[in-house]
CSV table of C-alpha atoms (C1' of nucleotides) in Angstrom, one decimal:
chain,number,residue,atom,x,y,z
M,77,MET,CA,130.5,137.5,35.5
M,78,THR,CA,131.8,135.9,38.7
M,79,ASP,CA,130.4,135.5,42.2
M,80,LEU,CA,133.8,136.5,43.5
M,81,SER,CA,133.7,140.0,45.2
M,82,VAL,CA,136.6,142.4,45.3
M,83,ASP,CA,136.9,141.9,49.0
M,84,ASP,CA,137.0,138.1,48.6
M,85,ALA,CA,139.6,138.4,45.9
M,86,ILE,CA,141.8,140.5,48.1
M,87,ARG,CA,141.5,137.9,50.9
M,88,LEU,CA,142.5,135.2,48.5
M,89,GLN,CA,145.6,137.1,47.5
M,90,GLU,CA,146.5,137.4,51.1
M,91,ALA,CA,146.0,133.7,51.6
M,92,TRP,CA,147.9,132.7,48.5
M,93,ARG,CA,150.8,134.9,48.9
M,94,ASP,CA,152.4,132.5,51.3
M,95,ARG,CA,152.5,129.8,48.6
M,96,VAL,CA,155.1,131.8,46.6
M,97,ARG,CA,158.5,130.1,46.8
M,98,ILE,CA,161.8,131.6,46.0
M,99,PRO,CA,164.6,129.0,45.6
M,100,THR,CA,168.2,129.8,46.0
M,101,GLU,CA,169.3,127.4,43.3
M,102,ARG,CA,169.2,128.4,39.7
M,103,LEU,CA,166.5,127.2,37.3
M,104,ASP,CA,168.6,127.5,34.1
M,105,PRO,CA,165.7,126.9,31.8
M,106,ASP,CA,166.2,126.0,28.1
M,107,THR,CA,162.9,127.7,27.1
M,108,ALA,CA,160.6,130.5,28.4
M,109,THR,CA,156.9,130.6,27.7
M,110,GLY,CA,155.2,134.0,27.3
M,111,VAL,CA,151.5,134.4,28.0
M,112,ASP,CA,149.3,137.3,26.9
M,113,ILE,CA,145.7,138.2,26.4
M,114,GLY,CA,144.2,140.3,23.7
M,115,TYR,CA,140.8,141.9,24.2
M,116,ASP,CA,138.3,142.4,21.5
M,117,SER,CA,136.9,145.9,21.5
M,118,ALA,CA,133.1,145.9,21.2
M,119,SER,CA,132.6,142.4,22.7
M,120,ASP,CA,133.6,140.5,25.8
M,121,ARG,CA,135.6,138.1,23.8
M,122,LEU,CA,139.3,137.6,24.4
M,123,VAL,CA,142.1,135.6,23.0
M,124,ALA,CA,144.8,134.0,25.3
M,125,VAL,CA,148.1,133.0,23.8
M,126,ALA,CA,151.1,131.0,25.1
M,127,ALA,CA,154.3,131.1,23.1
M,128,THR,CA,157.3,129.1,24.0
M,129,ILE,CA,160.7,130.5,23.0
M,130,ASP,CA,164.0,128.6,22.8
M,131,LEU,CA,166.4,130.7,24.9
M,132,ALA,CA,169.4,129.7,22.8
M,133,THR,CA,168.0,130.7,19.5
M,134,LEU,CA,165.1,133.0,20.5
M,135,THR,CA,162.9,131.2,18.1
M,136,VAL,CA,159.3,130.1,18.7
M,137,THR,CA,159.1,126.3,19.4
M,138,GLU,CA,155.4,126.1,20.2
M,139,VAL,CA,152.2,128.1,20.5
M,140,ALA,CA,148.8,127.5,21.9
M,141,VAL,CA,145.6,129.6,21.7
M,142,ALA,CA,142.4,129.8,23.7
M,143,VAL,CA,139.3,132.0,23.0
M,144,GLY,CA,137.1,132.9,25.9
M,145,THR,CA,135.2,135.5,27.9
M,146,ALA,CA,136.3,137.8,30.6
M,147,ASP,CA,134.4,136.9,33.8
M,148,PHE,CA,136.1,139.2,36.2
M,149,PRO,CA,136.5,143.0,35.6
M,150,TYR,CA,139.8,144.8,35.4
M,151,VAL,CA,140.5,146.1,38.9
M,152,PRO,CA,143.9,147.5,39.6
M,153,GLY,CA,145.7,145.0,41.9
M,154,LEU,CA,143.4,142.1,40.9
M,155,LEU,CA,144.6,141.5,37.4
M,156,GLY,CA,145.3,137.9,38.1
M,157,PHE,CA,141.6,137.1,38.7
M,158,ARG,CA,140.9,138.4,35.2
M,159,GLU,CA,143.7,136.8,33.2
M,160,VAL,CA,145.1,133.7,35.0
M,161,PRO,CA,142.0,131.4,34.4
M,162,MET,CA,142.6,131.8,30.7
M,163,PHE,CA,146.3,131.4,31.1
M,164,GLU,CA,145.8,128.1,32.8
M,165,ILE,CA,143.7,126.9,29.8
M,166,VAL,CA,146.2,127.9,27.1
M,167,VAL,CA,149.2,126.6,29.1
M,168,GLY,CA,147.3,123.3,29.4
M,169,LYS,CA,147.0,123.1,25.6
M,170,LEU,CA,150.8,123.1,25.2
M,171,ARG,CA,152.3,119.7,24.5
M,172,ASP,CA,155.4,120.6,26.5
M,173,ARG,CA,154.9,121.9,30.0
M,174,PRO,CA,156.6,125.3,30.3
M,175,GLN,CA,159.9,125.5,32.3
M,176,LEU,CA,159.3,129.2,33.0
M,177,LEU,CA,156.3,131.5,32.4
M,178,VAL,CA,156.8,135.1,31.5
M,179,CYS,CA,153.8,137.2,32.5
M,180,ASP,CA,152.7,140.7,31.4
M,181,GLY,CA,152.4,142.5,34.7
M,182,HIS,CA,153.9,142.4,38.1
M,183,GLY,CA,154.9,139.6,40.4
M,184,LEU,CA,156.0,140.5,44.0
M,185,ALA,CA,156.1,144.2,43.1
M,186,HIS,CA,152.4,144.4,44.0
M,187,PRO,CA,150.6,146.2,46.8
M,188,ARG,CA,149.9,142.8,48.5
M,189,ARG,CA,153.0,141.1,47.1
M,190,PHE,CA,150.8,138.9,44.9
M,191,GLY,CA,150.7,140.2,41.4
M,192,SER,CA,149.4,138.3,38.4
M,193,ALA,CA,152.8,136.6,37.8
M,194,CYS,CA,152.6,135.2,41.4
M,195,HIS,CA,149.0,134.2,40.8
M,196,LEU,CA,150.0,132.4,37.6
M,197,GLY,CA,152.9,130.7,39.1
M,198,VAL,CA,151.0,129.4,42.2
M,199,ALA,CA,148.0,128.4,40.1
M,200,THR,CA,150.1,126.3,37.7
M,201,GLY,CA,153.0,125.3,39.9
M,202,ILE,CA,155.3,126.5,37.2
M,203,PRO,CA,158.1,129.0,37.8
M,204,ALA,CA,157.1,132.5,36.7
M,205,ILE,CA,158.4,136.0,36.4
M,206,GLY,CA,156.6,139.2,35.9
M,207,VAL,CA,157.6,141.8,33.4
M,208,ALA,CA,155.4,144.9,33.5
M,209,LYS,CA,155.5,147.9,31.1
M,210,ASN,CA,154.4,150.3,33.8
M,211,PRO,CA,155.8,151.0,37.2
M,212,PRO,CA,154.4,149.3,40.3
M,213,GLN,CA,152.9,151.2,43.2
M,214,TYR,CA,156.2,151.8,44.8
M,215,SER,CA,158.5,154.7,44.1
M,216,VAL,CA,161.3,153.7,41.8
M,217,PRO,CA,164.1,155.9,40.4
M,218,ASP,CA,164.8,155.5,36.7
M,219,PRO,CA,167.9,153.5,35.9
M,220,ALA,CA,170.8,154.9,33.9
M,221,ASP,CA,170.3,155.1,30.1
M,222,GLN,CA,172.3,152.1,29.1
M,223,ARG,CA,170.8,148.8,28.4
M,224,GLY,CA,171.3,146.5,31.4
M,225,SER,CA,171.1,149.3,34.0
M,226,ARG,CA,168.7,148.7,36.8
M,227,THR,CA,167.4,150.2,40.0
M,228,GLY,CA,165.8,148.3,42.8
M,229,VAL,CA,162.1,148.3,43.8
M,230,TYR,CA,161.8,148.1,47.6
M,231,ASP,CA,158.9,147.4,50.0
M,232,GLY,CA,160.6,148.8,53.1
M,233,THR,CA,163.8,146.8,53.2
M,234,ASP,CA,162.6,144.0,51.1
M,235,HIS,CA,164.0,143.9,47.6
M,236,ILE,CA,161.0,142.9,45.5
M,237,GLY,CA,162.0,143.9,41.9
M,238,TYR,CA,163.9,146.0,39.5
M,239,SER,CA,163.3,148.7,37.0
M,240,LEU,CA,165.4,147.4,34.2
M,241,ARG,CA,166.6,149.1,31.0
M,242,THR,CA,166.3,146.6,28.3
M,243,ARG,CA,167.2,149.1,25.5
M,244,THR,CA,169.4,152.1,25.8
M,245,SER,CA,167.5,155.3,26.2
M,246,VAL,CA,164.2,153.6,26.1
M,247,LYS,CA,161.7,153.4,28.9
M,248,PRO,CA,162.5,150.6,31.3
M,249,VAL,CA,160.4,147.5,32.2
M,250,TYR,CA,159.7,146.3,35.7
M,251,VAL,CA,160.8,142.9,36.6
M,252,SER,CA,159.8,140.9,39.7
M,253,VAL,CA,159.6,137.3,40.8
M,254,GLY,CA,156.3,135.5,40.2
M,255,HIS,CA,157.1,132.1,41.7
M,256,ASP,CA,159.9,129.5,42.1
M,257,ILE,CA,162.8,131.6,40.7
M,258,GLY,CA,165.2,134.1,42.1
M,259,LEU,CA,165.1,137.8,41.2
M,260,ASP,CA,168.7,137.9,39.8
M,261,GLU,CA,168.0,135.0,37.4
M,262,ALA,CA,164.7,136.6,36.4
M,263,VAL,CA,166.7,139.7,35.3
M,264,ASP,CA,169.3,137.6,33.5
M,265,ILE,CA,166.5,135.9,31.5
M,266,VAL,CA,164.7,139.1,30.7
M,267,LEU,CA,168.0,140.5,29.3
M,268,ARG,CA,168.5,137.4,27.2
M,269,LEU,CA,165.0,137.8,25.9
M,270,THR,CA,165.5,141.4,24.9
M,271,PRO,CA,168.6,141.7,22.7
M,272,GLU,CA,166.7,143.9,20.3
M,273,TYR,CA,163.4,145.0,21.6
M,274,ARG,CA,162.2,146.6,24.8
M,275,LEU,CA,159.8,143.8,25.7
M,276,PRO,CA,160.7,140.1,26.0
M,277,GLU,CA,160.5,138.1,22.8
M,278,THR,CA,158.1,135.8,24.7
M,279,THR,CA,155.4,138.5,25.2
M,280,ARG,CA,156.1,140.0,21.8
M,281,GLN,CA,155.4,136.8,20.1
M,282,ALA,CA,152.3,136.0,22.2
M,283,ASP,CA,151.0,139.5,21.7
M,284,ARG,CA,151.6,139.4,18.0
M,285,LEU,CA,149.7,136.2,17.4
M,286,GLY,CA,146.9,137.4,19.7
M,287,ARG,CA,146.3,140.5,17.6
M,288,ARG,CA,146.4,138.6,14.4
M,289,LEU,CA,143.8,136.2,15.6
M,290,LEU,CA,141.6,139.0,16.9
M,291,ALA,CA,141.8,140.7,13.6
M,292,GLU,CA,140.7,137.6,11.8
M,293,MET,CA,137.8,137.0,14.1
M,294,SER,CA,136.2,140.4,14.1
M,295,GLY,CA,138.0,142.2,11.4
M,296,ASP,CA,137.2,142.4,7.7
M,297,SER,CA,138.4,139.0,6.9
M,298,ALA,CA,136.3,136.6,4.8
M,299,LEU,CA,135.7,134.4,7.8
M,300,SER,CA,133.7,136.8,9.8
M,301,VAL,CA,130.1,137.9,9.7
M,302,PRO,CA,129.8,141.3,7.9
M,303,SER,CA,129.7,144.0,10.5
M,304,GLU,CA,127.0,146.0,8.8
M,305,ARG,CA,124.6,143.0,9.1
M,306,LEU,CA,125.5,142.5,12.7
M,307,ALA,CA,124.9,146.2,13.4
M,308,SER,CA,121.5,146.1,11.7
M,309,GLN,CA,120.2,143.1,13.7
M,310,PRO,CA,117.9,144.4,16.4
M,311,GLY,CA,119.3,143.6,19.7
M,312,ALA,CA,122.6,142.5,18.3
M,313,ILE,CA,124.6,145.0,20.3
M,314,SER,CA,122.6,144.9,23.5
M,315,GLU,CA,123.7,142.7,26.4
M,316,PRO,CA,121.6,139.6,27.1
M,317,THR,CA,120.0,139.5,30.5
L,85,DG,C1',136.8,164.2,49.7
L,86,DC,C1',140.1,163.7,45.4
L,87,DG,C1',143.3,161.4,42.5
L,88,DA,C1',146.1,157.0,41.3
L,89,DC,C1',145.8,152.5,39.9
L,90,DA,C1',149.8,146.3,36.1
L,91,DG,C1',146.4,144.8,31.7
U,271,DA,C1',143.7,146.5,27.1
U,272,DT,C1',142.3,149.5,22.9
U,273,DC,C1',141.6,153.6,19.2
U,274,DT,C1',146.1,154.9,15.3
U,275,DT,C1',150.0,158.3,10.9
U,276,DG,C1',153.2,160.7,10.9
U,277,DT,C1',157.0,162.5,12.8
U,278,DC,C1',161.0,164.1,15.9
U,279,DG,C1',165.5,162.4,17.1
U,280,DC,C1',169.8,159.5,17.1
DNA sequence: GCGACAG
DNA sequence: ATCTTGTCGC
């Protein structure tokens, strides 16, 4: 586990939120790197994946993987403390430093304006955007049915994100700035990454590879220890103290 | 006090 | 996050 308490984590978010920068110039990246984590049911093992996609061809140019353990629980609003440490490791394994990170989850559209995408961007110093599958804790009307339609997410008068329809008549995704990029460009890039599917190609590829590896690790593949033997070992399923 | 609550 | 086949609809 971690010695970091929930209260301390919240204080850190409030301290780090001021490090988020939003430039007025465009980034115009050639590639986007998606990061995602897959959790192994029945163990605390997890697999983090980084997948870089060429924005012109939408093909994968590089991937990196890291296996680790979750040392911070899932607490709504504190997702960054659970996932970002592993993201820093996988991103560090990439030969080419990412130009833009695409994170599962929210950026500024977060109760303290410091979602995991901001956390990831500030921690790595790399521009980042957040694309969440579920709405933030702000009320957001649904956009029109057509792909490309969007409605703004507001914190008072501050425009902090968009509910964006990436596929006609399909549930929208929630886009917000993580770090070092403008909201409009973030939306442009998400639309470029979603010509066919609801979720960005970056996270789709990262997620796909993660599941495949998790299946090879604990599934019925020839490389894993037979599950019936593990289950029959006394103490095999109990947590070490 | 009772729910809601990214992944 | 994860457990999971078919099925309703365009």
